[in-house]
XYZ file of C-alpha atoms in Angstrom:
352
model
C 55.945 84.623 94.798
C 57.058 87.348 97.040
C 54.239 90.734 95.336
C 56.409 93.150 94.013
C 55.937 96.527 95.145
C 57.056 99.747 93.793
C 60.419 100.370 96.635
C 61.600 96.758 94.345
C 61.264 98.201 90.887
C 62.858 101.714 91.955
C 65.985 99.994 93.576
C 67.743 98.368 89.934
C 64.913 99.131 87.463
C 66.858 98.103 84.149
C 67.968 94.720 86.366
C 64.436 94.130 87.558
C 63.418 94.768 83.106
C 66.155 91.562 82.148
C 65.324 89.699 85.129
C 61.675 89.771 83.657
C 62.349 89.472 80.895
C 64.676 86.165 81.619
C 62.888 84.915 82.704
C 61.452 82.004 80.080
C 65.549 80.971 80.700
C 64.868 79.749 84.389
C 61.721 77.319 83.273
C 62.856 76.515 79.793
C 66.128 74.416 81.709
C 63.646 72.775 84.051
C 61.584 71.990 81.569
C 64.364 70.149 79.484
C 66.063 67.913 82.549
C 62.425 67.441 83.657
C 61.241 66.124 79.612
C 65.418 63.978 79.267
C 64.062 62.873 83.358
C 67.441 63.917 84.518
C 66.801 63.409 87.985
C 65.581 59.907 87.560
C 69.105 58.993 86.496
C 70.396 60.800 89.689
C 67.952 59.655 91.719
C 70.191 56.320 92.687
C 74.059 56.870 92.904
C 74.487 59.940 90.766
C 76.117 60.095 87.499
C 79.440 61.922 86.301
C 78.919 63.558 82.860
C 80.046 60.996 80.715
C 78.060 58.158 82.261
C 74.899 61.170 82.138
C 76.125 62.128 78.452
C 75.512 58.399 76.964
C 72.630 57.419 78.850
C 70.882 61.047 77.292
C 72.975 60.610 74.203
C 74.110 64.611 74.830
C 77.048 66.200 73.307
C 79.208 66.037 76.514
C 80.658 69.533 76.518
C 77.494 71.100 76.365
C 76.007 69.270 79.128
C 78.430 70.233 80.928
C 77.175 73.702 80.549
C 73.643 72.025 81.290
C 74.383 71.262 84.482
C 75.937 73.900 85.842
C 72.644 75.979 85.221
C 71.029 73.143 87.148
C 73.285 73.295 89.999
C 73.338 77.261 90.379
C 69.699 76.705 90.018
C 69.866 74.023 93.399
C 68.340 71.287 91.827
C 71.721 68.874 91.419
C 75.448 69.585 93.381
C 78.655 67.910 92.280
C 80.038 65.431 94.784
C 83.665 65.108 93.106
C 82.721 63.602 88.978
C 79.816 63.080 89.685
C 76.207 64.978 90.530
C 74.022 64.320 92.667
C 69.611 64.999 93.149
C 69.678 67.724 95.781
C 66.638 67.246 98.307
C 63.763 69.231 96.840
C 64.365 67.156 93.177
C 64.963 63.892 94.741
C 61.158 64.835 96.074
C 59.606 66.487 94.023
C 61.606 65.099 90.268
C 61.837 61.659 90.998
C 59.392 60.132 88.441
C 57.362 57.614 90.637
C 57.842 59.698 94.138
C 54.916 59.947 96.274
C 54.965 64.296 95.234
C 56.514 63.887 91.945
C 55.136 67.771 90.298
C 56.364 66.182 86.784
C 53.323 66.428 84.999
C 52.481 69.365 85.979
C 56.030 71.132 85.209
C 54.871 69.745 81.414
C 51.835 71.681 81.649
C 52.834 74.695 82.061
C 54.837 74.031 79.201
C 52.076 72.743 77.121
C 50.555 76.586 78.068
C 53.138 78.776 77.448
C 51.938 78.762 73.829
C 48.797 80.265 74.524
C 50.475 83.271 76.296
C 52.465 84.454 72.997
C 48.661 84.752 71.454
C 48.170 87.354 74.685
C 48.367 90.478 72.324
C 45.447 88.997 70.667
C 43.442 88.046 73.223
C 43.709 91.277 74.653
C 42.091 92.712 71.567
C 39.638 90.732 71.356
C 38.284 90.439 75.265
C 39.244 86.746 75.613
C 40.025 83.269 74.805
C 41.003 83.338 70.490
C 42.723 79.687 70.879
C 39.253 77.317 70.862
C 39.658 73.732 70.023
C 38.519 72.517 66.110
C 35.810 70.227 65.120
C 38.387 67.444 64.035
C 39.958 67.753 67.500
C 38.831 63.345 67.844
C 37.335 62.561 70.880
C 40.458 60.050 71.547
C 42.680 63.259 71.398
C 40.324 64.947 73.832
C 40.483 62.867 75.912
C 44.819 62.180 75.938
C 44.815 66.156 76.532
C 42.510 65.484 79.673
C 44.344 62.962 80.792
C 47.341 64.951 81.007
C 45.322 68.192 82.562
C 44.538 65.712 85.161
C 47.860 64.468 86.079
C 49.459 68.113 86.530
C 46.482 68.739 88.605
C 47.306 65.632 90.142
C 50.145 66.886 91.409
C 49.598 70.116 92.656
C 46.372 68.585 94.839
C 48.701 65.748 96.269
C 50.573 68.695 97.878
C 47.935 71.283 99.302
C 45.309 68.492 100.582
C 48.348 68.133 103.102
C 48.179 71.777 103.135
C 44.688 71.724 104.440
C 44.024 68.503 106.072
C 45.691 70.417 109.593
C 42.994 73.080 109.764
C 40.601 69.457 110.005
C 41.943 68.060 113.109
C 39.500 68.880 115.691
C 36.442 67.637 113.464
C 34.213 64.412 113.910
C 33.321 63.499 110.335
C 30.949 61.624 110.347
C 28.457 61.123 107.342
C 29.784 61.790 103.196
C 31.395 64.425 101.826
C 31.572 65.354 97.911
C 33.811 66.200 96.186
C 32.587 68.704 93.576
C 34.716 68.918 90.036
C 37.254 66.418 91.474
C 39.385 66.022 89.028
C 42.484 63.268 90.155
C 40.188 62.965 93.216
C 43.189 63.317 95.594
C 41.900 65.854 97.787
C 38.319 63.978 98.417
C 41.592 61.341 98.591
C 43.261 62.921 101.206
C 40.696 63.423 103.505
C 39.813 59.957 103.087
C 43.457 58.069 104.553
C 42.785 61.177 107.680
C 39.352 60.026 108.964
C 38.886 56.449 107.835
C 35.122 55.911 108.903
C 34.005 58.865 105.954
C 32.643 57.973 102.225
C 32.820 60.152 99.548
C 30.841 61.012 96.833
C 33.098 62.685 93.676
C 31.893 65.054 90.928
C 32.772 65.778 87.373
C 32.213 64.308 83.721
C 32.657 61.015 82.785
C 36.251 60.949 81.168
C 37.586 62.465 84.032
C 35.728 59.983 86.458
C 37.655 57.146 84.623
C 41.216 59.205 85.455
C 39.630 59.004 89.050
C 38.519 55.709 89.926
C 41.668 54.381 88.079
C 43.728 56.308 90.686
C 41.622 55.815 94.028
C 41.939 52.402 93.046
C 45.544 52.046 92.729
C 45.414 54.051 96.317
C 43.331 51.466 97.804
C 40.233 53.382 98.173
C 37.912 52.444 95.538
C 35.367 50.973 98.106
C 34.800 54.509 99.594
C 33.875 56.216 96.923
C 30.783 56.970 95.054
C 30.553 58.634 91.107
C 28.814 60.776 90.009
C 28.629 62.234 86.010
C 27.938 65.507 86.768
C 27.887 69.297 84.249
C 28.642 71.305 87.589
C 26.899 74.548 85.518
C 24.029 71.893 85.803
C 21.476 71.329 88.951
C 23.396 68.469 91.022
C 22.289 64.832 90.305
C 21.972 63.993 94.335
C 19.869 64.391 96.854
C 22.560 63.754 100.033
C 23.543 65.957 102.431
C 27.332 66.182 103.064
C 29.295 67.352 105.614
C 31.990 68.384 103.832
C 31.040 69.856 100.484
C 34.944 70.841 98.601
C 34.820 73.223 95.737
C 39.377 73.036 95.182
C 40.423 74.911 92.428
C 36.947 75.263 90.948
C 35.817 78.362 91.249
C 38.725 80.340 89.045
C 37.368 78.710 85.504
C 33.813 80.733 85.790
C 32.601 84.024 85.998
C 30.453 85.299 88.840
C 26.682 84.394 87.765
C 28.128 80.300 86.596
C 29.629 80.208 90.495
C 26.968 81.779 92.343
C 24.887 78.992 90.808
C 27.377 76.706 92.335
C 28.214 77.538 95.536
C 23.995 77.381 95.741
C 24.109 73.828 95.144
C 26.812 73.565 97.506
C 24.705 75.348 100.287
C 21.758 72.622 98.473
C 23.498 70.159 99.440
C 25.319 70.387 102.184
C 24.527 69.299 106.089
C 23.150 71.398 109.239
C 26.415 70.822 110.683
C 28.437 70.354 107.280
C 31.448 72.695 106.086
C 32.293 74.360 101.869
C 35.506 73.857 102.094
C 36.707 77.071 98.800
C 40.050 76.090 98.261
C 41.451 78.616 95.400
C 43.471 80.898 94.341
C 42.167 84.713 95.668
C 43.231 88.354 94.586
C 44.757 89.045 98.308
C 47.188 85.895 98.467
C 50.533 86.356 97.048
C 49.274 89.105 94.758
C 51.573 88.664 91.788
C 51.014 84.615 90.892
C 47.320 85.638 91.951
C 47.561 88.296 88.076
C 49.773 85.792 86.343
C 47.686 83.064 86.643
C 44.224 85.190 85.652
C 45.354 86.064 83.293
C 46.271 82.822 82.095
C 43.064 82.383 82.824
C 42.108 84.884 80.179
C 44.005 82.936 77.761
C 42.996 79.905 78.908
C 39.408 79.584 79.482
C 35.951 80.893 77.983
C 35.117 83.173 81.141
C 37.214 82.076 84.258
C 39.309 84.432 86.482
C 41.085 84.647 90.355
C 37.973 86.280 92.772
C 38.069 88.831 95.092
C 38.081 86.713 98.930
C 35.433 89.474 99.687
C 33.143 88.869 96.934
C 33.153 84.744 97.476
C 32.555 85.439 100.890
C 29.357 87.738 100.726
C 28.159 85.674 98.155
C 28.167 81.811 101.228
C 26.828 84.917 103.296
C 23.752 86.354 100.976
C 23.403 82.480 100.908
C 23.235 82.968 104.819
C 26.294 80.851 106.202
C 29.044 82.179 108.347
C 32.440 82.307 106.256
C 36.177 82.693 108.359
C 38.459 84.629 106.960
C 40.792 83.915 103.707
C 42.793 81.303 105.045
C 46.337 81.017 103.640
C 48.808 78.248 102.869
C 52.157 78.068 103.455
C 51.652 78.033 98.804
C 50.188 80.396 96.591
C 46.700 79.576 97.388
C 44.440 80.054 100.292
C 40.834 78.557 101.715
C 37.764 80.055 102.950
C 35.604 77.615 105.071
C 31.445 78.312 105.421
C 29.421 76.686 107.473
C 25.400 77.109 108.910
C 26.333 78.188 112.032
C 29.285 80.628 113.106
C 29.445 77.921 116.400
C 30.635 75.062 113.399
C 33.746 76.976 112.372
C 34.781 77.316 115.414
C 35.652 74.062 115.944
C 37.822 74.421 112.621
C 41.739 74.890 113.424
C 42.693 78.485 111.242
C 43.182 81.417 113.860
C 46.818 81.087 114.844
C 47.294 81.312 110.775
C 45.634 84.675 110.659
């Protein structure tokens, strides 16, 4: 997302405000299309409005207007009397495809309820919508499952951006994925480096999903799972060639992140790397600021960090660090090692 400057807003101030106010129109169209799984229906050969209305049991006139909106958004295209997916929809919005993003998109819809309470959060100084005592374990597990599927969608695409930086690294030992979620980032490294194994660390409910997903990927025999609260001392004594913290630190505040980083360094082999992938205030500032508000609304004390603070923490732990390396998307990475020479092996300088 482009960073908005003062000159941008002053070019047409009223129109800029109008566009902000109607931003949800775009997302609601996308949410509805994904919920109805329209793109999966269109994938094989396209459909006419009449055929699609029968399949979805929708009013033909309303559907025509809906498809017109999807068309101007670049998600479908009209070919004669039939509507077909555009390349972006065919790649990311067809259920079952490798890069499907539908679960992530619908998780964003679920977050919208919390955003409606933003003013209450501002008055209280933080999150106000806490889980209730009547939320049973089954309900919590289902919610965790939806979250893991959503984050898996994102992580599978992010790791493809991260891996090229490590092309020239010869990993000869195990890696540790902390707060692993679906295990997608570790899975990316396992595929690229077929000789290594990975330890996945998270709470039990999450690890159950990770084991299932990596089992389907044929990687079950190359993982070890450690059930742990990452805010407590990590129950591992092994030294790792790579410690991954992907989309972890934004969930916590400074004191907790400092403790997590200290544990990562304790587990690091002499020639290993710490990989931090996250949102940072210096990259994609508009998205980072809004994501920071999302953490304010939905977590206990999560926030988006200034990359300079993270690098200083790592230097305090006697590590050398790369600068913030921006990815092509809205997140970035910082890599740290016990020596500057180790970082020289990374392929990142051409991106800065």
